[in-house]
XYZ file of C-alpha atoms in Angstrom:
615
model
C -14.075 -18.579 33.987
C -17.408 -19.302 31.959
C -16.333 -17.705 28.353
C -19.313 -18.292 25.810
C -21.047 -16.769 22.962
C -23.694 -14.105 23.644
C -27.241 -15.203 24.348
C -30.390 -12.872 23.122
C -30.848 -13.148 27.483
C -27.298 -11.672 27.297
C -28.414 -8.333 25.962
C -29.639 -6.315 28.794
C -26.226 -7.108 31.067
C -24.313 -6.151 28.132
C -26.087 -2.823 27.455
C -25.250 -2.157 30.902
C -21.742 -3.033 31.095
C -20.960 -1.146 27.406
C -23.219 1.872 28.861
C -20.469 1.533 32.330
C -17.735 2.027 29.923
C -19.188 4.729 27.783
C -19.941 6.914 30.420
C -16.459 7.132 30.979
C -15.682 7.828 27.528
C -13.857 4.489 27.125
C -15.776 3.720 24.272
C -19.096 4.753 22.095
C -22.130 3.600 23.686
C -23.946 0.941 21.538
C -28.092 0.603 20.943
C -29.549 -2.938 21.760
C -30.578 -3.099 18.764
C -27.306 -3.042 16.997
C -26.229 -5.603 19.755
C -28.956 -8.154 18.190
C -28.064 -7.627 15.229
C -24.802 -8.448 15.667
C -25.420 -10.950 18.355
C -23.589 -13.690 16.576
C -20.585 -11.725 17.105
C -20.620 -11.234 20.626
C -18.887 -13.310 23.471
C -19.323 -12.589 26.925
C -18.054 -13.820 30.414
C -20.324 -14.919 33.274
C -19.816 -14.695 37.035
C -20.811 -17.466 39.092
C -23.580 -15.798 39.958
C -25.030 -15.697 36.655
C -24.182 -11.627 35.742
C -22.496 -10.758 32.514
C -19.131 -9.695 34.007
C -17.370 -9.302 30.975
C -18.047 -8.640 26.979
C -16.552 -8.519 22.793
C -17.305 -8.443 19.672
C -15.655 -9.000 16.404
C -16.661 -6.713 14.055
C -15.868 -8.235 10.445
C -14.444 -5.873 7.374
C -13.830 -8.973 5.208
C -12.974 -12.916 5.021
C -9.385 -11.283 5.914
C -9.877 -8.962 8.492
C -11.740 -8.481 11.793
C -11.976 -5.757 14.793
C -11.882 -6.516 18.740
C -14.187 -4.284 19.691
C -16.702 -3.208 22.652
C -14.410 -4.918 25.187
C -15.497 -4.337 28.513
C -15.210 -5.833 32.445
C -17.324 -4.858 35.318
C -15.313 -3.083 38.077
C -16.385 -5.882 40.653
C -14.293 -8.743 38.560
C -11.101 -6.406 37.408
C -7.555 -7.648 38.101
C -9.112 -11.244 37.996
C -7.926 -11.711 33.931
C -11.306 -11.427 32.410
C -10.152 -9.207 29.598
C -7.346 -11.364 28.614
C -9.316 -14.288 28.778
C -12.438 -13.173 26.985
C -10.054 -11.364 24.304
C -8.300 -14.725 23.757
C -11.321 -16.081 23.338
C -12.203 -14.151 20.458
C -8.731 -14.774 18.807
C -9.472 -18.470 18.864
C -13.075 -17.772 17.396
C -11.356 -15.593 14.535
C -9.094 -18.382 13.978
C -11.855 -20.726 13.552
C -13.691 -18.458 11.140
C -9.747 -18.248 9.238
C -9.622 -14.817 9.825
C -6.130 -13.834 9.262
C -5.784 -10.201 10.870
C -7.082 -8.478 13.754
C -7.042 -5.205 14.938
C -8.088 -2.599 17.549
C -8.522 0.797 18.021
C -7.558 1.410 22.131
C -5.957 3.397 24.811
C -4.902 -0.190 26.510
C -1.732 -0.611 24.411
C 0.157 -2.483 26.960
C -2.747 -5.129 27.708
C -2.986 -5.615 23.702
C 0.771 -6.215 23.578
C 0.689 -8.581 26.827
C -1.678 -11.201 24.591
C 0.498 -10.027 21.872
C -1.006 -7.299 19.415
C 1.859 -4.962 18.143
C 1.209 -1.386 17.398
C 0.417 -0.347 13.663
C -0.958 2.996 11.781
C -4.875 3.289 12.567
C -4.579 4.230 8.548
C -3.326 0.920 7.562
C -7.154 -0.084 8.393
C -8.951 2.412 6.060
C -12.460 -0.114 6.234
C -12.338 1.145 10.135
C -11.534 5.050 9.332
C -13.766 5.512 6.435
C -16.384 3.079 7.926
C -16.857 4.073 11.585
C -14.632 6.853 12.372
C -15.279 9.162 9.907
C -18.907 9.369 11.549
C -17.112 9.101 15.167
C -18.093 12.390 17.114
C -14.660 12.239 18.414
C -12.394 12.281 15.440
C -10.690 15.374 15.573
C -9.661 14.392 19.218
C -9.166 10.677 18.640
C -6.735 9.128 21.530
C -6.413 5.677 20.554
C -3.704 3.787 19.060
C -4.207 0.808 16.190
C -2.995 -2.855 17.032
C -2.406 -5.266 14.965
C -2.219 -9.501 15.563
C -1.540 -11.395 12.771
C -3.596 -14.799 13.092
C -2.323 -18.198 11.595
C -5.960 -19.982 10.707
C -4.572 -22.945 8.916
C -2.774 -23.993 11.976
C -6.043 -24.304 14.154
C -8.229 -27.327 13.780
C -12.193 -26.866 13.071
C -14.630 -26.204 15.335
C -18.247 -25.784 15.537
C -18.248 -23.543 18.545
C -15.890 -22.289 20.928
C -15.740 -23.970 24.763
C -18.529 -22.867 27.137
C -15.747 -23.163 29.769
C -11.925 -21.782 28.565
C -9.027 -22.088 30.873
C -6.471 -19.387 30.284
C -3.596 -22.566 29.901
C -5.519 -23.579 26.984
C -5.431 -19.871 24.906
C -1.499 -20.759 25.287
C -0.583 -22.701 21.489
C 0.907 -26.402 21.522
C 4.679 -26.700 20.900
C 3.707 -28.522 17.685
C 1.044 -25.611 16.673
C 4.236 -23.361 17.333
C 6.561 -25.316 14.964
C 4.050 -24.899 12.264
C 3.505 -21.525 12.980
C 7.401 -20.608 12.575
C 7.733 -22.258 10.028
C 4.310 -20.645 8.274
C 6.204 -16.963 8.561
C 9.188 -18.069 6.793
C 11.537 -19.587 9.127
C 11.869 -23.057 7.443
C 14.837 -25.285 8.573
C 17.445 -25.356 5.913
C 17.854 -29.239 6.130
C 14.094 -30.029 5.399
C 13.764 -27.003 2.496
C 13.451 -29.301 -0.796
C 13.030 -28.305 -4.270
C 9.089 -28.847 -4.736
C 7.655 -31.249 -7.261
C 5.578 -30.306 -10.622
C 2.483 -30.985 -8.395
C 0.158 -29.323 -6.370
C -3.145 -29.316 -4.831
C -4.944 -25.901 -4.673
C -3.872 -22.929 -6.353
C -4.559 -19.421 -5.988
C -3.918 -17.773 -9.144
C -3.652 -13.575 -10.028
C -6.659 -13.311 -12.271
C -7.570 -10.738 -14.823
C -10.335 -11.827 -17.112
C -7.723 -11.157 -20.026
C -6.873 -14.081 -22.527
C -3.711 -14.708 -21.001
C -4.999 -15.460 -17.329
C -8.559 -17.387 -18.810
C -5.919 -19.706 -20.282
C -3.631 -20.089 -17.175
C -6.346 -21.953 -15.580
C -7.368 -25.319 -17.819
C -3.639 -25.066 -17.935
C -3.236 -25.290 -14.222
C -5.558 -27.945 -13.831
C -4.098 -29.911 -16.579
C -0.719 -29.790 -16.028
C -0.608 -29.599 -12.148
C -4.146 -31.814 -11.685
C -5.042 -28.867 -9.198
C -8.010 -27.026 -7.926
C -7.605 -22.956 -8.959
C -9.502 -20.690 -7.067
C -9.295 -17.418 -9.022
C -8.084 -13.904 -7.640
C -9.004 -10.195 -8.477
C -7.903 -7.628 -7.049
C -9.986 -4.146 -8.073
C -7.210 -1.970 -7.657
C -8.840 1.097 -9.769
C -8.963 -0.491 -13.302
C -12.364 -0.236 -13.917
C -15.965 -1.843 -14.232
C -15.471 -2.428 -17.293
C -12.922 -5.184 -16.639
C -14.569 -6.090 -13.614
C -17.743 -7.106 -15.422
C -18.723 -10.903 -15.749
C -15.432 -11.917 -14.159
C -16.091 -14.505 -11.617
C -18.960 -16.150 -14.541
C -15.927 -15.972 -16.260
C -13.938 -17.842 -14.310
C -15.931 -20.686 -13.224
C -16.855 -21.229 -16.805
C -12.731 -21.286 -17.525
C -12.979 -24.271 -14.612
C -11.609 -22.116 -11.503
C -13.514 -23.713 -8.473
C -13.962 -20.402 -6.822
C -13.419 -16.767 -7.192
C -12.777 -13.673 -5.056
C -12.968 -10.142 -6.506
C -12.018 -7.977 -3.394
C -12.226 -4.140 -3.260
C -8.681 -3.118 -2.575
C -8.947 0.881 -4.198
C -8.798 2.260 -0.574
C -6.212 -0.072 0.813
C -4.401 0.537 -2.229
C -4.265 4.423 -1.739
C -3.721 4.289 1.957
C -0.939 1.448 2.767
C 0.764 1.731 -0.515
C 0.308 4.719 -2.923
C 0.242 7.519 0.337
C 3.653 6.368 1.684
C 5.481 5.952 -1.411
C 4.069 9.622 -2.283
C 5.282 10.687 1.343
C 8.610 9.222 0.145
C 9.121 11.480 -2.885
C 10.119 8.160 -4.524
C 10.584 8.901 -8.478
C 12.113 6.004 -10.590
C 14.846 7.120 -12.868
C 13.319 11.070 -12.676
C 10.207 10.806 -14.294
C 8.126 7.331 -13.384
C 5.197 7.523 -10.868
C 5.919 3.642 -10.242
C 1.767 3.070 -10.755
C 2.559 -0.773 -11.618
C 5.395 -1.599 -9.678
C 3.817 -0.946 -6.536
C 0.544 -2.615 -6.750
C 2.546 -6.199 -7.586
C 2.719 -6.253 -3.409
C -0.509 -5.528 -2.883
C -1.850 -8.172 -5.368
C 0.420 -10.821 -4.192
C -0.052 -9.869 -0.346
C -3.938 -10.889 -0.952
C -3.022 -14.400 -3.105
C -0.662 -15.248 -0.143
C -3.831 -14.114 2.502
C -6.387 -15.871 0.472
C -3.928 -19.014 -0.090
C -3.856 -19.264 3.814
C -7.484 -18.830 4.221
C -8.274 -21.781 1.722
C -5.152 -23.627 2.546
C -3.869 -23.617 -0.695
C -0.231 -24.995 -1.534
C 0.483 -22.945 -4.378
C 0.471 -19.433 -6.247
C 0.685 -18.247 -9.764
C 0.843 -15.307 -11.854
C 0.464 -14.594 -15.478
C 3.516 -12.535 -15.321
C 6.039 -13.176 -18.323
C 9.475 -14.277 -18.160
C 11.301 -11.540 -19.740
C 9.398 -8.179 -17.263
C 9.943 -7.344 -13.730
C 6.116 -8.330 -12.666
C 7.488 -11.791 -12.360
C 10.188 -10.584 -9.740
C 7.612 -8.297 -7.685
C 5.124 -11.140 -7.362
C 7.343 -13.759 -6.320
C 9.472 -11.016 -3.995
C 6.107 -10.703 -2.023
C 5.440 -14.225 -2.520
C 8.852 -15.208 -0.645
C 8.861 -12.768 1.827
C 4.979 -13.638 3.571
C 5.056 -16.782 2.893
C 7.725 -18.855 1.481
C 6.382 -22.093 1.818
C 4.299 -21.930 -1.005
C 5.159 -22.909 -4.318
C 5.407 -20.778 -7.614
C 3.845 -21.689 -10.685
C 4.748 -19.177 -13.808
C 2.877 -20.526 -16.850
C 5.035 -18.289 -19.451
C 7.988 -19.794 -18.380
C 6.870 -23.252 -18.379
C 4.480 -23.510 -21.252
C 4.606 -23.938 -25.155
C 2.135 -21.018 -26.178
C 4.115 -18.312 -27.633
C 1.617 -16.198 -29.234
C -2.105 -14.928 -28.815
C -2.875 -17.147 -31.531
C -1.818 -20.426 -29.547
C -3.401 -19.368 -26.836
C -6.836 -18.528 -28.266
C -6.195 -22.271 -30.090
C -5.938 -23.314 -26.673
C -8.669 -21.786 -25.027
C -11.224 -23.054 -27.630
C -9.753 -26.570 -27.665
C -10.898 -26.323 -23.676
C -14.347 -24.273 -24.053
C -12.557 -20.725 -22.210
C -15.080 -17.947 -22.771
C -12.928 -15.722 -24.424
C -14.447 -12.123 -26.609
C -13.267 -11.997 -29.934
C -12.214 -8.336 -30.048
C -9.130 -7.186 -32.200
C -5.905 -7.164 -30.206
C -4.908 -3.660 -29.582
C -0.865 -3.355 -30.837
C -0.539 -1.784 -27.301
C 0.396 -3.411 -23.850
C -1.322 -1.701 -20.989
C -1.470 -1.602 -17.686
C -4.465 0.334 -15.625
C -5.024 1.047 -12.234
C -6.530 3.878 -9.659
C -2.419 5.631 -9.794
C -1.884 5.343 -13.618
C -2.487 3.788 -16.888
C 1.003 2.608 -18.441
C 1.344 1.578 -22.660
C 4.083 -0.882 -24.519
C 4.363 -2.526 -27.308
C 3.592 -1.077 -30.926
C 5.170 1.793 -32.640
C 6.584 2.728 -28.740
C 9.286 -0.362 -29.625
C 10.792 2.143 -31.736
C 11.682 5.173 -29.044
C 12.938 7.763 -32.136
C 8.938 7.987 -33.086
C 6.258 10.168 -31.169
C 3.581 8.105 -29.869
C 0.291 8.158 -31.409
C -2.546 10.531 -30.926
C -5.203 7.662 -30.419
C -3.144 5.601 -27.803
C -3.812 7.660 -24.848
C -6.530 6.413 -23.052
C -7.298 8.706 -20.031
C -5.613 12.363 -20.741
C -6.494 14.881 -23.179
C -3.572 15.887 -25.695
C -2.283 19.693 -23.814
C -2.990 21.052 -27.232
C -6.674 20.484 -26.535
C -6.779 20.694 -22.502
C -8.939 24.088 -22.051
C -7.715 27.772 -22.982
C -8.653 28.513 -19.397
C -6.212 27.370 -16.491
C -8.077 25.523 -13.004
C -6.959 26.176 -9.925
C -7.122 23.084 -7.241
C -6.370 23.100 -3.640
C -5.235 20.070 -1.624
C -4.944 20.036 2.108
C -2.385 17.298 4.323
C -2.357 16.173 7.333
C 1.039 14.680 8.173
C 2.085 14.113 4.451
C -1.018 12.441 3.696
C -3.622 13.938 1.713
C -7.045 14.418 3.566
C -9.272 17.352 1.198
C -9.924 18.484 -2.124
C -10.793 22.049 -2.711
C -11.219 22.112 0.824
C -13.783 18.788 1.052
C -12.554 15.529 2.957
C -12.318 12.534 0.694
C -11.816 8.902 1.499
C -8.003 7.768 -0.102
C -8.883 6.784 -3.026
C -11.549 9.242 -3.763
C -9.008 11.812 -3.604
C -7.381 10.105 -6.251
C -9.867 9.816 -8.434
C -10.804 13.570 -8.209
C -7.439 14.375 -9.135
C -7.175 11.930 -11.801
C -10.449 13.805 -12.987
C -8.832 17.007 -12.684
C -5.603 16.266 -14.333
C -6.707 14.338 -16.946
C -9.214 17.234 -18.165
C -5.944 19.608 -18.245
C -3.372 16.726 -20.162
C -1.817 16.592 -16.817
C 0.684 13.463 -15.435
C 1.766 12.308 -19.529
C 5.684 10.512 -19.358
C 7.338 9.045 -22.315
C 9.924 7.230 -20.608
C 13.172 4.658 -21.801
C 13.667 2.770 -18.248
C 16.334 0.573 -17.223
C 14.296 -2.724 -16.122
C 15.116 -4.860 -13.231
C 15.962 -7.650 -15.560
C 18.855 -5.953 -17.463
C 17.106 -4.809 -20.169
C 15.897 -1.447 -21.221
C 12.767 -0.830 -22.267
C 10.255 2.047 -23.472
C 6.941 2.876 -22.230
C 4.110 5.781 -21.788
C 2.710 6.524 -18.794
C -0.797 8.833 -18.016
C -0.406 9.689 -13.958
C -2.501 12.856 -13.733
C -4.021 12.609 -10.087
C -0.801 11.324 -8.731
C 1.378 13.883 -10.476
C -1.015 17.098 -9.413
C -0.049 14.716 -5.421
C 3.413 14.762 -6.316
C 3.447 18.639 -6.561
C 1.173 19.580 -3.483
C 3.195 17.424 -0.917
C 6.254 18.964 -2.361
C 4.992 22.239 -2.386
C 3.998 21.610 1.387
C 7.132 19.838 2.399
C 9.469 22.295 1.151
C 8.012 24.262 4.458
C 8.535 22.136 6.591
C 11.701 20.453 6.410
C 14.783 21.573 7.368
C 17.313 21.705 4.939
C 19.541 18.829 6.158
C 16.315 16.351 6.473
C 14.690 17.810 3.306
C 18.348 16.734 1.574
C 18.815 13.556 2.614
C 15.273 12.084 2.222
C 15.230 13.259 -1.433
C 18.627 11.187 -1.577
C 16.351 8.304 -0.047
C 13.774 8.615 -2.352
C 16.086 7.427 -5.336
C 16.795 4.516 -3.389
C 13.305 4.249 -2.111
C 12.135 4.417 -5.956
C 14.484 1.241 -6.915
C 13.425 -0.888 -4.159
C 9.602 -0.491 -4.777
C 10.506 -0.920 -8.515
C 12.806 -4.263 -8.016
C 9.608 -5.392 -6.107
C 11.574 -4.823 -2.585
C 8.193 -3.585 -0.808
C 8.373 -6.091 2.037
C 11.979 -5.821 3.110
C 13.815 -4.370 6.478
C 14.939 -1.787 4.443
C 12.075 -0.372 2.853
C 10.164 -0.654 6.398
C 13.046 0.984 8.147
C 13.218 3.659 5.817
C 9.077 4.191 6.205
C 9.852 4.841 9.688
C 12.494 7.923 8.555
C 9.937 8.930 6.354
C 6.807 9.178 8.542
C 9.212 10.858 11.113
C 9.494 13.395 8.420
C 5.973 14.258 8.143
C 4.794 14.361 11.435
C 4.928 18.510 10.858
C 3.918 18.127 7.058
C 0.395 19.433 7.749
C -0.755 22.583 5.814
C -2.288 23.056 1.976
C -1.067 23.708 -1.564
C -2.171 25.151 -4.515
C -1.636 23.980 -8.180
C -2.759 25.398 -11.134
C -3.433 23.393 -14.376
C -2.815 24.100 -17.934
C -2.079 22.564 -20.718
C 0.100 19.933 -19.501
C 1.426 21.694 -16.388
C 1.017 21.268 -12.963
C 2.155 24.388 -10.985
C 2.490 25.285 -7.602
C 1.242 28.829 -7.205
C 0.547 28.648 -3.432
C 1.358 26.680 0.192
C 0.472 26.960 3.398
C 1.876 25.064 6.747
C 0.933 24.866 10.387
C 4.473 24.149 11.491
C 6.001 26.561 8.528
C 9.881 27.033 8.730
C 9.711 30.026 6.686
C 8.915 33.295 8.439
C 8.832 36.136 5.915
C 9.873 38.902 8.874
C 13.344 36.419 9.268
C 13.334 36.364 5.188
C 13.071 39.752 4.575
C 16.512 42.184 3.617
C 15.277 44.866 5.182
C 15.683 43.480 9.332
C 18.471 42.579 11.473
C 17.090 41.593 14.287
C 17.600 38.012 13.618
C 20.370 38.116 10.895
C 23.266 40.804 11.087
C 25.011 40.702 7.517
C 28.106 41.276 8.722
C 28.495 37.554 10.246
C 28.740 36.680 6.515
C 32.502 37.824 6.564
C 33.348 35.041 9.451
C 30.763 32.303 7.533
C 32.259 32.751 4.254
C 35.878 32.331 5.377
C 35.176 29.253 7.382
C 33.289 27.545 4.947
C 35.683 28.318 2.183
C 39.093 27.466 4.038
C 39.507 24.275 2.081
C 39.078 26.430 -1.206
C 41.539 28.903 0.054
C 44.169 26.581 1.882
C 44.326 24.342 -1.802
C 44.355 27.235 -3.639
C 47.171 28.953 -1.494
C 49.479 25.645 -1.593
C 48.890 25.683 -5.759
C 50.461 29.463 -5.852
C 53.069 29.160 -2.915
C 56.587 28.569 -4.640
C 55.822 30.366 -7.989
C 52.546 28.899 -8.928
C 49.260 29.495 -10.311
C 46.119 28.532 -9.520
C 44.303 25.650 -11.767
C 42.096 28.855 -12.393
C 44.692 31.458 -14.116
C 43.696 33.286 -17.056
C 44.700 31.080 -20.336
C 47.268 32.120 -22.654
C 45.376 33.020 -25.312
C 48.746 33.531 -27.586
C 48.398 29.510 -28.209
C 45.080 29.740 -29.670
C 45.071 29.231 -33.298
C 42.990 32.004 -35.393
C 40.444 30.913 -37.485
């Protein structure tokens, strides 16, 4: 079979064969000019006699992550294996390019899974549903199901191009490629696992353009005579940190930078199915920080692969539970790679040594006064330690809050806002579709405005100690309150019971750092189970402080006010309570009726008040 990229001559034959398939409603049709400019992309297969028989593309999202798309075979050539063969041929291509993840949208699942795809949520992919399918005429009525196929791109040697001529025994990987490849997704053999030297060669570091990080790398390269390529993960915290950041960088010596827009993944794959969870650490926190560690750490282990790096590090201290998330994730994708912690390893112990340390090796650093505060931001939550908040007996000051309005000052007048689910995930705003983390951000608007989401929290911490922190989580509390409000209509009371049990123990594993476990995935599954009815709207009103439900509505409701109401019988006749009530208080009475046989008294006979002392 003659597999090879896409010729501008190509372009005719593969209008015709995409137009074949369209027609059908396989797939969208595509212009020819949006084939040429794409072209690049394209790989197609040609019949002996010279026809294009066969077609792909990869569609790319990012350096990480690429679609199979526009696959397509002529009728005269099917049941020959020219779509496994051309499809293989664009995994190889992707694994040239060290793409580490692609996906598809299709109706083909078992083909996918034959060349070994596995089935994931089309919303783990939100560059696909916010980039093409929100515009896709066929939305509402979507049929296809998301695959996944995570790629291995360090394994595969460089080439310029891939073979004009592929036989399908060579898409199959060497027994050595294989070895590396198990061993790259954690299964390392016990007798070769050694304790790693205080070396390394590349490093991808978590960067944030604070003092602490800037430091970390003239330390790296120093101490570990490394290369550090710099990462950032924009996760909601702001353009103002953002700004200057990979200048920054290089001038601290990093030898390259990525600053990756994560705010949608973030909102999608992490912050929507905790919030389908329910999970609430210790009652009141909204776990903004513990569960973006994952997400950070997922992208250092991704972008450590891409660049075959040997190493990670984190600017994580030695005394929090950020250490523990990052190095959770770290061992769990990929635990091959070694761990560098600066703050356990190093001498500076203050900001003072470490701006001493940063001029001594020309860091860009802004002289600004150090706020008394420790704080955490992101698109969830902004979270404050340190200062006065060491001592939890005093009220935390005024001029510390950095996003909400005190509920003394929120507006006299209350605001009404409406949020509409689909499945447990939310989908509108005051009845307007919003990407994830747009809906966020409105909320965080919203609540913020009204002095909405404010915790002042003492928290056990993973570590052993207890510590005492402020959080501000308007947008995600106002979430909190709608899904709850919608849930409570759609679960049945046994299901409804024992996922809010799970939710306690779905809290402590995101906070411990546990994202990437059997458990928590297994317990996902329950969950999304759960929600596959969860599809209706809420109502909350804000004031001052408060987030209140004052309305819900459900497709699927439970509730049905004619089966609620006192005044019918047709569905409950009162008089069954008698035969309930003794059933399901037989143990009571059985206990109660062995206490008083023989003389006895209950544990519940009146006192004798004679042996109560007056006053």
């Amino acid at each position: 079979m003659n597999i090879r990229p896409a010729k501008e001559t190509d372009i005719p034959g593969i209008i015709s064969l995409v137009a074949e398939h369209a027609k059908r409603g396989d797939m969208l049709p595509r212009t020819p000019e949006s084939i040429a400019a794409t072209l690049a992309n394209w790989l197609v297969g040609i019949h002996k006699d010279g026809g294009v028989v066969a077609c792909v593309s990869l569609s790319y999202y990012s350096r990480f992550l690429a679609e199979v798309r526009s696959l397509a075979v002529s009728d005269r050539v099917k049941g020959q294996g020219w779509g496994s063969t051309i499809v293989k041929a664009a995994i190889l291509e992707a694994q040239h390019r060290s793409i580490p993840k692609l996906f598809a949208l299709t109706r083909a699942v078992p083909f996918f899974q034959k060349i070994g795809f596995s089935i994931t949520a089309r919303e783990l992919f939100p560059q696909k549903v916010w980039r093409d399918c929100s515009v896709c005429p066929l939305i509402d009525n979507c049929d296809e199901t998301a695959v996944v196929l995570e790629l291995d791109p360090a394994i595969i040697p460089p080439h310029k191009s891939i073979p004009v001529n592929i036989p399908v025994a060579a898409m199959k990987p060497s027994r050595k490629e294989e070895k590396i490849k198990h061993i790259s997704q954690g299964v390392l053999p016990m007798s070769k696992a050694k304790k790693q030297k205080k070396q390394a060669n590349k490093v991808v570091l978590a960067y944030s353009g604070g003092l602490d990080t800037s430091v970390i790398v003239p330390w790296l390269k120093e101490n570990y005579g490394c290369q550090v390529i710099c990462f950032c993960a924009d996760i909601g915290q702001g353009n103002v940190e953002l700004e200057g950041l990979q200048e920054k960088a290089i001038a601290s010596g990093a030898s390259k930078v990525y600053i990756e827009d994560l705010r949608h993944e973030f909102a999608k794959d992490f912050l929507f199915p905790m919030l389908q969870s329910g999970a609430v650490y210790e009652k009141e926190y909204l776990l903004g920080t513990s569960v973006a560690r994952p997400l950070i750490a997922k992208w250092q282990v991704a972008i450590a692969a891409a660049e075959g790096a040997d190493a990670v590090a984190h600017g994580a201290t030695g005394k929090g539970n950020d250490q523990v998330r990052f190095e959770l994730t770290f061992k769990a994708l990929n635990p091959t790679l070694q761990v560098i912690a600066p703050w356990r390893e190093w001498e500076i112990r203050s900001r003072e040594d470490a701006i001493a340390y940063a001029k001594k090796h020309k860091v860009p650093i802004t002289h600004t006064e150090k706020s008394i505060y420790s704080r955490d931001a992101n698109l969830w939550h902004i979270s404050h330690e340190g200062g006065i908040l060491e001592n939890p007996s005093l009220e935390p000051e005024k001029g510390m809050f950095q996003f909400t309005v005190a509920p003394e000052d929120a507006p006299d007048k209350a605001e009404i806002v409406k949020v509409d689910f689909e499945q447990g995930v939310p989908v509108a705003i005051n009845d307007v579709q919003m990407p994830p983390a747009a809906i966020i951000e409105k909320l965080n608007q919203l609540g913020a405005k009204h002095g909405i989401g404010r915790v002042d929290l003492v928290e056990n911490r993973l570590v052993g100690m207890k510590s005492h922190g402020v959080y501000e989580t308007p947008g995600g509390t106002i979430l909190y309150k709608a899904h709850q409000g919608v849930e409570s209509l759609c679960l049945d009371r046994d299901t409804l019971h024992y996922k809010e049990q799970m939710a306690v123990r779905y809290s402590e594993l995101v906070y411990n750092g546990k994202w990437y476990t059997p458990l928590r995935e297994a317990m996902q599954a329950f969950i999304n189970s759960t929600q596959q009815n969860v599809t209706g709207w809420s109502k909350i009103k804000l004031y001052k402080g408060n987030a209140i439900l004052v309305g819900r509505a459900a497709d699927e409701s439970l509730y049905r006010e004619d089966f609620a109401t006192f005044g019918q019988e047709d569905v409950y006749d009162q008089s069954d309570a008698v035969g309930f009530i003794t059933l399901f208080g037989l143990p009571m009475k059985v206990q109660a009726m062995m206490e008083v046989s023989d003389g006895g008294k209950t544990r519940y006979a009146a006192p004798d008040y004679s042996k109560f002392k007056r006053d």
